[in-house]
Amino acid sequence: MEERYEAQEIEQKWQQRWEMSGIDAASDDAQDQRPKYYCLVMFPYPSGNLHMGHVRNYCLGDAVARYKRMQGFNVLHPIGWDAFGLPAENAAIKNNRPPAEWTYANIDQMREQLKRLGLSYDWSREIATCRPEYYRWEQWLFTRLMQKGLAYQSNAEVNWCDPCHTVLANEQVVDGVCWRCDTPVVRKNLKQWFIKITAYAEELLADLDKLDGWPEKVVGMQRNWIGKSTGAEVSFGLESSDETLDIFTTRPDTLMGVTYMAVAAGHPLAKKAAESNAELAAFITECSKMSTKEADVETMEKKGMPTGFNAVHPITGGLVPVWVANFVLMGYGTGAVMSVPAHDERDYAFAKKYDLPIRQVIRPTEGDWDIESTAFTEQGVLINSADFDGLDSVTAKQAITEHLSKQGKGSERVQYRLRDWLVSRQRYWGAPIPVIHCEDCGAVPVPDDQLPVELPTDLQPTGGASPLSQCEAFVHADCPTCGKPARRELDTFDTFMESSWYMSRYTSPRSNEAMLDSAAIERWAPVDQYIGGVEHAVLHLLYARFYHKLMRDAGLFTSEQGGDEPFINLLTQGMVLKDGSKMSKSKGNTVDPKAIIERFGADTARLFTLFAAPPEKELEWNDAGVEGGYRFLKRVWRLLEKLDAETGGDEDAAAVKALRFTIHTTIQRVTHAFEHGFAFNVAIAALMELANALQDFQIRCAVGKAVYREGVEALATMLAPFVPHFACEFAEKLGMDQVAVVAGWPKVDETALVQDEITLVVQVQGKKRGEIILAKDASQDDALALAQSDASIAKWMDGMQIVKVVLVPGRLLNIVVRPA
RNA sequence: GCCGGGAUGGCGGAACUGGUAGACGCACAGGACUUAAAAUCCUGAGAACGUAUGUUCGUGCGGGUUCGAUUCCCGCUCCCGGUACCA
């Protein structure tokens, strides 16, 4: 009788051994002949406590990393800390301690929690983004971008939260209020720092086609986010004025149907009109308060007011009124649109509401259209369009654009929805923006020899303005250009800056010579498998793609060395739910990983999170299910007992062969799961089936015992990526070479898959009527004869004539009959 | 609105490329062991009818293709995620 399965003891033992052996470190040895594999999980924000979402993420990554090591790859599997950010400042205010202290303490705590899970990270590469050795390179790159004109300062209308005293990114505004303090967000015009992601819009869009290892969903989301549309820019004149009113349209073919113009409330023309029109001024103020969020926007009533100005049609010279409309956005295109009610739903509704004319200029290619009842928004053939009559929409777009172009009144234009990345934050706990403001020289980048601009770590935030403004030692600096006393930039970077390049930094985490070591990039980049939550589908993953290209173009590596994209394959894991909803403190439905580990051990926690659902789907937490996982491990443990079985009995060739068949189909199935889509739930189910088969197997003879041993050894090995401590201990008890468990993966023995006899399902008229057992190479006629000799099958063919017989080798026989 | 994904037992989920629907697990029921409990083991189970061999129905709904459809095609319903009044 073997001793019980003692998870805590075993896990401690193996974690110590792994740490001593350094087995999880990635090798930078140029002599290492193994192919590389870079497996990355999204690094955590050090909130202090690991939650189930982290556990799921890291168990997935660890399974992949361990499997690849077993397959003979040199695996890079690093971890670190996304350590700047607001929660540290809020905690600092609450506890009256500097955020650095809180952050580093949390990192220590979370590192222990990760280690307790037995994750096979290369801890020698651990990074924390709040360390100057890290963010100095971000500052360095930023100054390069400034020189190239890719980083710039500009006035912009931004979301501002008063209590938090900072601008907010769009995604931090939820239904018009600040995500953190629920205060309504104000839109303010502020001078902010931007990085010109729009300059890379085309490449970011085009390279999406290369990402076939990404979920289509994420690619689609990014494509929409970039939002490319092609059309024309058209310059309308203004009555009795030299000025023009420029608009962008995707439908230049409908130009002759324009009956009015609409401008955004923030448009200069609207402002000008409001000067002499109090009613209009009030309307504009109302518009500026309106929500930018889609939910409200969807239901919002379309409203407008005439400005009193008239625009001059660029072709006909006719006059059309200019309106201010709440649905026109200043931030997209030119903040003004031409309105063609006959061919646009929104313009149609607006025209009906304000009784503006509707002029049809496109008709369907076939049939008629009643423009009195609805707009015709499809492409078609031009009518009422003078010289352009009879052209189809596609041709007309070109013809009209060309015509305008010749007169200097328009041109082809590509418009993106993507806007430049606002990277400045009025916060303390972030990487300082490396700029010195000089009265004479303006905004001057900090020279390389003065980098990093270190963030003082001993300041105490109070919730109002950044404490940096009170820190004289930080604020005062001499202008690098003219030497006169100047002031440092007080804003810090958006924390998405740090997370945009950490995957590259892991390849040479201690480099003090350069942001990246190009040789290390060549060795490791790009990431072969990236795993993380789908909530980062657009922002983080778009910024990281962008940053990768920026670093490439800054000469840190070439396309050949580092690729044009940072992540080849992406797995977006689903959320962990409890009682049907996301775990949260306020709902009181959280499950603490620590409690699970203490009760059942890390292996059970790992097993359950991988088994309960396919990785990309949501995982419903189920305490009973966790116990089921624990039971499974205990059951496997007891398989050891049977190794002492007596072997004096008769040989049972059929049972032995059947067991070998199960062993090798299991190897096939589990390997397949790792190579295609990481369906670990299915892989683990297959291992459970193998365990069940081993449990049911009666050892009688020496051959049986040998095959049984083959089975438990294969089981031990294949369990290793999922429940590594258990697998190692189990393998040790089996007397296996440990190398086999960390560096070997079982191979399928094709001969074990060959069966002499097969079971064939017999269908009559496509309905299952029985099964027959016959030799694997039996002919269709043999099979048919055997089926007909089976009374329970034959009765379905009584008085019938066989019309057709379909044999699917190894699977089924379908007999098609009809009344004789 | 648009884009993407989905709907399979009481539950989580399986099902290669069109070939036995419901693997594996959870929960449940019955039994064994035990003074008892825990632990463990065995057995059962999609639904309906039937004592039973069994028969019929069954993968959101309605059609179609096929010897055969959870799988492919057409038309819907509902759910989830994303999102842009995009000019």
PDB file of N, CA and C in Angstrom, chain A residues 511-567:
ATOM      1  N   SER A 511      19.863  44.748 -20.245  1.00  0.00           N
ATOM      2  CA  SER A 511      20.730  45.553 -21.111  1.00  0.00           C
ATOM      3  C   SER A 511      20.781  47.013 -20.648  1.00  0.00           C
ATOM      4  N   ASN A 512      21.998  47.485 -20.394  1.00  0.00           N
ATOM      5  CA  ASN A 512      22.155  48.887 -20.025  1.00  0.00           C
ATOM      6  C   ASN A 512      22.717  49.696 -21.174  1.00  0.00           C
ATOM      7  N   GLU A 513      23.032  48.983 -22.244  1.00  0.00           N
ATOM      8  CA  GLU A 513      23.658  49.639 -23.388  1.00  0.00           C
ATOM      9  C   GLU A 513      22.606  50.206 -24.339  1.00  0.00           C
ATOM     10  N   ALA A 514      21.503  49.501 -24.423  1.00  0.00           N
ATOM     11  CA  ALA A 514      20.493  49.897 -25.400  1.00  0.00           C
ATOM     12  C   ALA A 514      19.124  49.451 -24.920  1.00  0.00           C
ATOM     13  N   MET A 515      18.110  50.013 -25.547  1.00  0.00           N
ATOM     14  CA  MET A 515      16.740  49.656 -25.227  1.00  0.00           C
ATOM     15  C   MET A 515      16.561  48.148 -25.420  1.00  0.00           C
ATOM     16  N   LEU A 516      17.098  47.653 -26.531  1.00  0.00           N
ATOM     17  CA  LEU A 516      17.021  46.225 -26.843  1.00  0.00           C
ATOM     18  C   LEU A 516      18.361  45.787 -27.406  1.00  0.00           C
ATOM     19  N   ASP A 517      18.663  44.528 -27.196  1.00  0.00           N
ATOM     20  CA  ASP A 517      19.855  43.937 -27.780  1.00  0.00           C
ATOM     21  C   ASP A 517      19.405  43.238 -29.066  1.00  0.00           C
ATOM     22  N   SER A 518      19.874  43.728 -30.174  1.00  0.00           N
ATOM     23  CA  SER A 518      19.340  43.220 -31.443  1.00  0.00           C
ATOM     24  C   SER A 518      19.609  41.720 -31.630  1.00  0.00           C
ATOM     25  N   ALA A 519      20.720  41.244 -31.061  1.00  0.00           N
ATOM     26  CA  ALA A 519      21.008  39.807 -31.164  1.00  0.00           C
ATOM     27  C   ALA A 519      19.968  39.010 -30.383  1.00  0.00           C
ATOM     28  N   ALA A 520      19.599  39.536 -29.219  1.00  0.00           N
ATOM     29  CA  ALA A 520      18.588  38.853 -28.400  1.00  0.00           C
ATOM     30  C   ALA A 520      17.232  38.889 -29.093  1.00  0.00           C
ATOM     31  N   ILE A 521      16.940  40.008 -29.729  1.00  0.00           N
ATOM     32  CA  ILE A 521      15.689  40.108 -30.480  1.00  0.00           C
ATOM     33  C   ILE A 521      15.682  39.076 -31.599  1.00  0.00           C
ATOM     34  N   GLU A 522      16.813  38.991 -32.277  1.00  0.00           N
ATOM     35  CA  GLU A 522      16.903  38.038 -33.374  1.00  0.00           C
ATOM     36  C   GLU A 522      16.688  36.614 -32.867  1.00  0.00           C
ATOM     37  N   ARG A 523      17.218  36.348 -31.673  1.00  0.00           N
ATOM     38  CA  ARG A 523      17.086  34.989 -31.130  1.00  0.00           C
ATOM     39  C   ARG A 523      15.638  34.684 -30.747  1.00  0.00           C
ATOM     40  N   TRP A 524      14.964  35.642 -30.114  1.00  0.00           N
ATOM     41  CA  TRP A 524      13.683  35.318 -29.485  1.00  0.00           C
ATOM     42  C   TRP A 524      12.438  35.859 -30.177  1.00  0.00           C
ATOM     43  N   ALA A 525      12.539  37.043 -30.741  1.00  0.00           N
ATOM     44  CA  ALA A 525      11.329  37.661 -31.296  1.00  0.00           C
ATOM     45  C   ALA A 525      10.972  37.012 -32.628  1.00  0.00           C
ATOM     46  N   PRO A 526       9.717  37.063 -33.016  1.00  0.00           N
ATOM     47  CA  PRO A 526       8.580  37.547 -32.237  1.00  0.00           C
ATOM     48  C   PRO A 526       8.061  36.491 -31.251  1.00  0.00           C
ATOM     49  N   VAL A 527       7.133  36.911 -30.433  1.00  0.00           N
ATOM     50  CA  VAL A 527       6.494  36.001 -29.484  1.00  0.00           C
ATOM     51  C   VAL A 527       5.731  34.935 -30.279  1.00  0.00           C
ATOM     52  N   ASP A 528       6.005  33.672 -29.978  1.00  0.00           N
ATOM     53  CA  ASP A 528       5.317  32.608 -30.709  1.00  0.00           C
ATOM     54  C   ASP A 528       3.882  32.451 -30.245  1.00  0.00           C
ATOM     55  N   GLN A 529       3.697  32.552 -28.941  1.00  0.00           N
ATOM     56  CA  GLN A 529       2.341  32.410 -28.428  1.00  0.00           C
ATOM     57  C   GLN A 529       2.114  33.437 -27.334  1.00  0.00           C
ATOM     58  N   TYR A 530       1.116  34.283 -27.545  1.00  0.00           N
ATOM     59  CA  TYR A 530       0.766  35.289 -26.548  1.00  0.00           C
ATOM     60  C   TYR A 530      -0.604  34.909 -26.000  1.00  0.00           C
ATOM     61  N   ILE A 531      -0.750  34.997 -24.699  1.00  0.00           N
ATOM     62  CA  ILE A 531      -2.002  34.576 -24.075  1.00  0.00           C
ATOM     63  C   ILE A 531      -2.468  35.646 -23.090  1.00  0.00           C
ATOM     64  N   GLY A 532      -3.710  36.032 -23.205  1.00  0.00           N
ATOM     65  CA  GLY A 532      -4.232  37.020 -22.269  1.00  0.00           C
ATOM     66  C   GLY A 532      -5.707  37.275 -22.488  1.00  0.00           C
ATOM     67  N   GLY A 533      -6.232  38.191 -21.725  1.00  0.00           N
ATOM     68  CA  GLY A 533      -7.664  38.469 -21.765  1.00  0.00           C
ATOM     69  C   GLY A 533      -8.056  39.231 -23.023  1.00  0.00           C
ATOM     70  N   VAL A 534      -9.262  38.979 -23.484  1.00  0.00           N
ATOM     71  CA  VAL A 534      -9.741  39.586 -24.719  1.00  0.00           C
ATOM     72  C   VAL A 534     -10.018  41.081 -24.527  1.00  0.00           C
ATOM     73  N   GLU A 535     -10.084  41.513 -23.278  1.00  0.00           N
ATOM     74  CA  GLU A 535     -10.352  42.930 -23.028  1.00  0.00           C
ATOM     75  C   GLU A 535      -9.251  43.832 -23.595  1.00  0.00           C
ATOM     76  N   HIS A 536      -8.111  43.242 -23.913  1.00  0.00           N
ATOM     77  CA  HIS A 536      -7.028  44.039 -24.489  1.00  0.00           C
ATOM     78  C   HIS A 536      -6.983  43.979 -26.007  1.00  0.00           C
ATOM     79  N   ALA A 537      -8.074  43.479 -26.600  1.00  0.00           N
ATOM     80  CA  ALA A 537      -8.089  43.221 -28.038  1.00  0.00           C
ATOM     81  C   ALA A 537      -7.673  44.431 -28.870  1.00  0.00           C
ATOM     82  N   VAL A 538      -8.123  45.587 -28.487  1.00  0.00           N
ATOM     83  CA  VAL A 538      -7.779  46.749 -29.291  1.00  0.00           C
ATOM     84  C   VAL A 538      -6.615  47.521 -28.690  1.00  0.00           C
ATOM     85  N   LEU A 539      -6.802  48.040 -27.493  1.00  0.00           N
ATOM     86  CA  LEU A 539      -5.814  48.996 -26.985  1.00  0.00           C
ATOM     87  C   LEU A 539      -4.411  48.435 -26.843  1.00  0.00           C
ATOM     88  N   HIS A 540      -4.207  47.569 -25.875  1.00  0.00           N
ATOM     89  CA  HIS A 540      -2.853  47.075 -25.637  1.00  0.00           C
ATOM     90  C   HIS A 540      -2.278  46.414 -26.888  1.00  0.00           C
ATOM     91  N   LEU A 541      -3.083  45.590 -27.524  1.00  0.00           N
ATOM     92  CA  LEU A 541      -2.558  44.837 -28.667  1.00  0.00           C
ATOM     93  C   LEU A 541      -2.311  45.712 -29.887  1.00  0.00           C
ATOM     94  N   LEU A 542      -3.029  46.807 -29.986  1.00  0.00           N
ATOM     95  CA  LEU A 542      -2.778  47.730 -31.089  1.00  0.00           C
ATOM     96  C   LEU A 542      -1.536  48.570 -30.785  1.00  0.00           C
ATOM     97  N   TYR A 543      -1.461  49.058 -29.557  1.00  0.00           N
ATOM     98  CA  TYR A 543      -0.305  49.863 -29.174  1.00  0.00           C
ATOM     99  C   TYR A 543       0.988  49.052 -29.282  1.00  0.00           C
ATOM    100  N   ALA A 544       0.923  47.793 -28.847  1.00  0.00           N
ATOM    101  CA  ALA A 544       2.124  46.956 -28.885  1.00  0.00           C
ATOM    102  C   ALA A 544       2.565  46.717 -30.327  1.00  0.00           C
ATOM    103  N   ARG A 545       1.624  46.535 -31.210  1.00  0.00           N
ATOM    104  CA  ARG A 545       1.966  46.356 -32.631  1.00  0.00           C
ATOM    105  C   ARG A 545       2.615  47.623 -33.164  1.00  0.00           C
ATOM    106  N   PHE A 546       2.035  48.746 -32.797  1.00  0.00           N
ATOM    107  CA  PHE A 546       2.549  50.045 -33.221  1.00  0.00           C
ATOM    108  C   PHE A 546       3.966  50.258 -32.696  1.00  0.00           C
ATOM    109  N   TYR A 547       4.147  50.024 -31.427  1.00  0.00           N
ATOM    110  CA  TYR A 547       5.431  50.244 -30.765  1.00  0.00           C
ATOM    111  C   TYR A 547       6.522  49.376 -31.394  1.00  0.00           C
ATOM    112  N   HIS A 548       6.140  48.161 -31.736  1.00  0.00           N
ATOM    113  CA  HIS A 548       7.096  47.245 -32.365  1.00  0.00           C
ATOM    114  C   HIS A 548       7.628  47.863 -33.658  1.00  0.00           C
ATOM    115  N   LYS A 549       6.743  48.455 -34.413  1.00  0.00           N
ATOM    116  CA  LYS A 549       7.134  49.087 -35.676  1.00  0.00           C
ATOM    117  C   LYS A 549       7.961  50.344 -35.415  1.00  0.00           C
ATOM    118  N   LEU A 550       7.607  51.074 -34.346  1.00  0.00           N
ATOM    119  CA  LEU A 550       8.383  52.271 -33.998  1.00  0.00           C
ATOM    120  C   LEU A 550       9.816  51.891 -33.637  1.00  0.00           C
ATOM    121  N   MET A 551       9.951  50.798 -32.870  1.00  0.00           N
ATOM    122  CA  MET A 551      11.293  50.384 -32.451  1.00  0.00           C
ATOM    123  C   MET A 551      12.090  49.881 -33.651  1.00  0.00           C
ATOM    124  N   ARG A 552      11.390  49.192 -34.529  1.00  0.00           N
ATOM    125  CA  ARG A 552      12.040  48.732 -35.764  1.00  0.00           C
ATOM    126  C   ARG A 552      12.545  49.937 -36.549  1.00  0.00           C
ATOM    127  N   ASP A 553      11.697  50.949 -36.691  1.00  0.00           N
ATOM    128  CA  ASP A 553      12.067  52.108 -37.496  1.00  0.00           C
ATOM    129  C   ASP A 553      13.044  53.032 -36.775  1.00  0.00           C
ATOM    130  N   ALA A 554      13.200  52.818 -35.473  1.00  0.00           N
ATOM    131  CA  ALA A 554      14.224  53.574 -34.747  1.00  0.00           C
ATOM    132  C   ALA A 554      15.573  52.865 -34.885  1.00  0.00           C
ATOM    133  N   GLY A 555      15.581  51.761 -35.626  1.00  0.00           N
ATOM    134  CA  GLY A 555      16.833  51.072 -35.899  1.00  0.00           C
ATOM    135  C   GLY A 555      17.253  50.093 -34.817  1.00  0.00           C
ATOM    136  N   LEU A 556      16.336  49.752 -33.910  1.00  0.00           N
ATOM    137  CA  LEU A 556      16.709  48.827 -32.829  1.00  0.00           C
ATOM    138  C   LEU A 556      16.824  47.391 -33.331  1.00  0.00           C
ATOM    139  N   PHE A 557      16.120  47.090 -34.385  1.00  0.00           N
ATOM    140  CA  PHE A 557      16.245  45.782 -35.038  1.00  0.00           C
ATOM    141  C   PHE A 557      15.652  45.920 -36.438  1.00  0.00           C
ATOM    142  N   THR A 558      15.928  44.963 -37.269  1.00  0.00           N
ATOM    143  CA  THR A 558      15.371  44.998 -38.626  1.00  0.00           C
ATOM    144  C   THR A 558      14.169  44.067 -38.704  1.00  0.00           C
ATOM    145  N   SER A 559      13.436  44.167 -39.784  1.00  0.00           N
ATOM    146  CA  SER A 559      12.299  43.264 -40.010  1.00  0.00           C
ATOM    147  C   SER A 559      12.751  41.815 -39.969  1.00  0.00           C
ATOM    148  N   GLU A 560      13.929  41.563 -40.536  1.00  0.00           N
ATOM    149  CA  GLU A 560      14.458  40.194 -40.579  1.00  0.00           C
ATOM    150  C   GLU A 560      14.750  39.699 -39.162  1.00  0.00           C
ATOM    151  N   GLN A 561      15.262  40.595 -38.320  1.00  0.00           N
ATOM    152  CA  GLN A 561      15.639  40.179 -36.965  1.00  0.00           C
ATOM    153  C   GLN A 561      14.430  40.019 -36.056  1.00  0.00           C
ATOM    154  N   GLY A 562      13.556  41.000 -36.059  1.00  0.00           N
ATOM    155  CA  GLY A 562      12.481  40.994 -35.066  1.00  0.00           C
ATOM    156  C   GLY A 562      11.097  40.833 -35.645  1.00  0.00           C
ATOM    157  N   GLY A 563      11.010  40.772 -36.979  1.00  0.00           N
ATOM    158  CA  GLY A 563       9.696  40.688 -37.597  1.00  0.00           C
ATOM    159  C   GLY A 563       9.009  42.049 -37.585  1.00  0.00           C
ATOM    160  N   ASP A 564       7.908  42.142 -38.324  1.00  0.00           N
ATOM    161  CA  ASP A 564       7.157  43.393 -38.354  1.00  0.00           C
ATOM    162  C   ASP A 564       6.033  43.395 -37.333  1.00  0.00           C
ATOM    163  N   GLU A 565       5.780  42.228 -36.776  1.00  0.00           N
ATOM    164  CA  GLU A 565       4.697  42.092 -35.812  1.00  0.00           C
ATOM    165  C   GLU A 565       5.239  41.418 -34.553  1.00  0.00           C
ATOM    166  N   PRO A 566       4.804  41.850 -33.381  1.00  0.00           N
ATOM    167  CA  PRO A 566       5.364  41.284 -32.156  1.00  0.00           C
ATOM    168  C   PRO A 566       4.818  39.920 -31.751  1.00  0.00           C
ATOM    169  N   PHE A 567       3.593  39.601 -32.176  1.00  0.00           N
ATOM    170  CA  PHE A 567       2.975  38.359 -31.707  1.00  0.00           C
ATOM    171  C   PHE A 567       2.478  37.521 -32.884  1.00  0.00           C
TER     172      PHE A 567
END
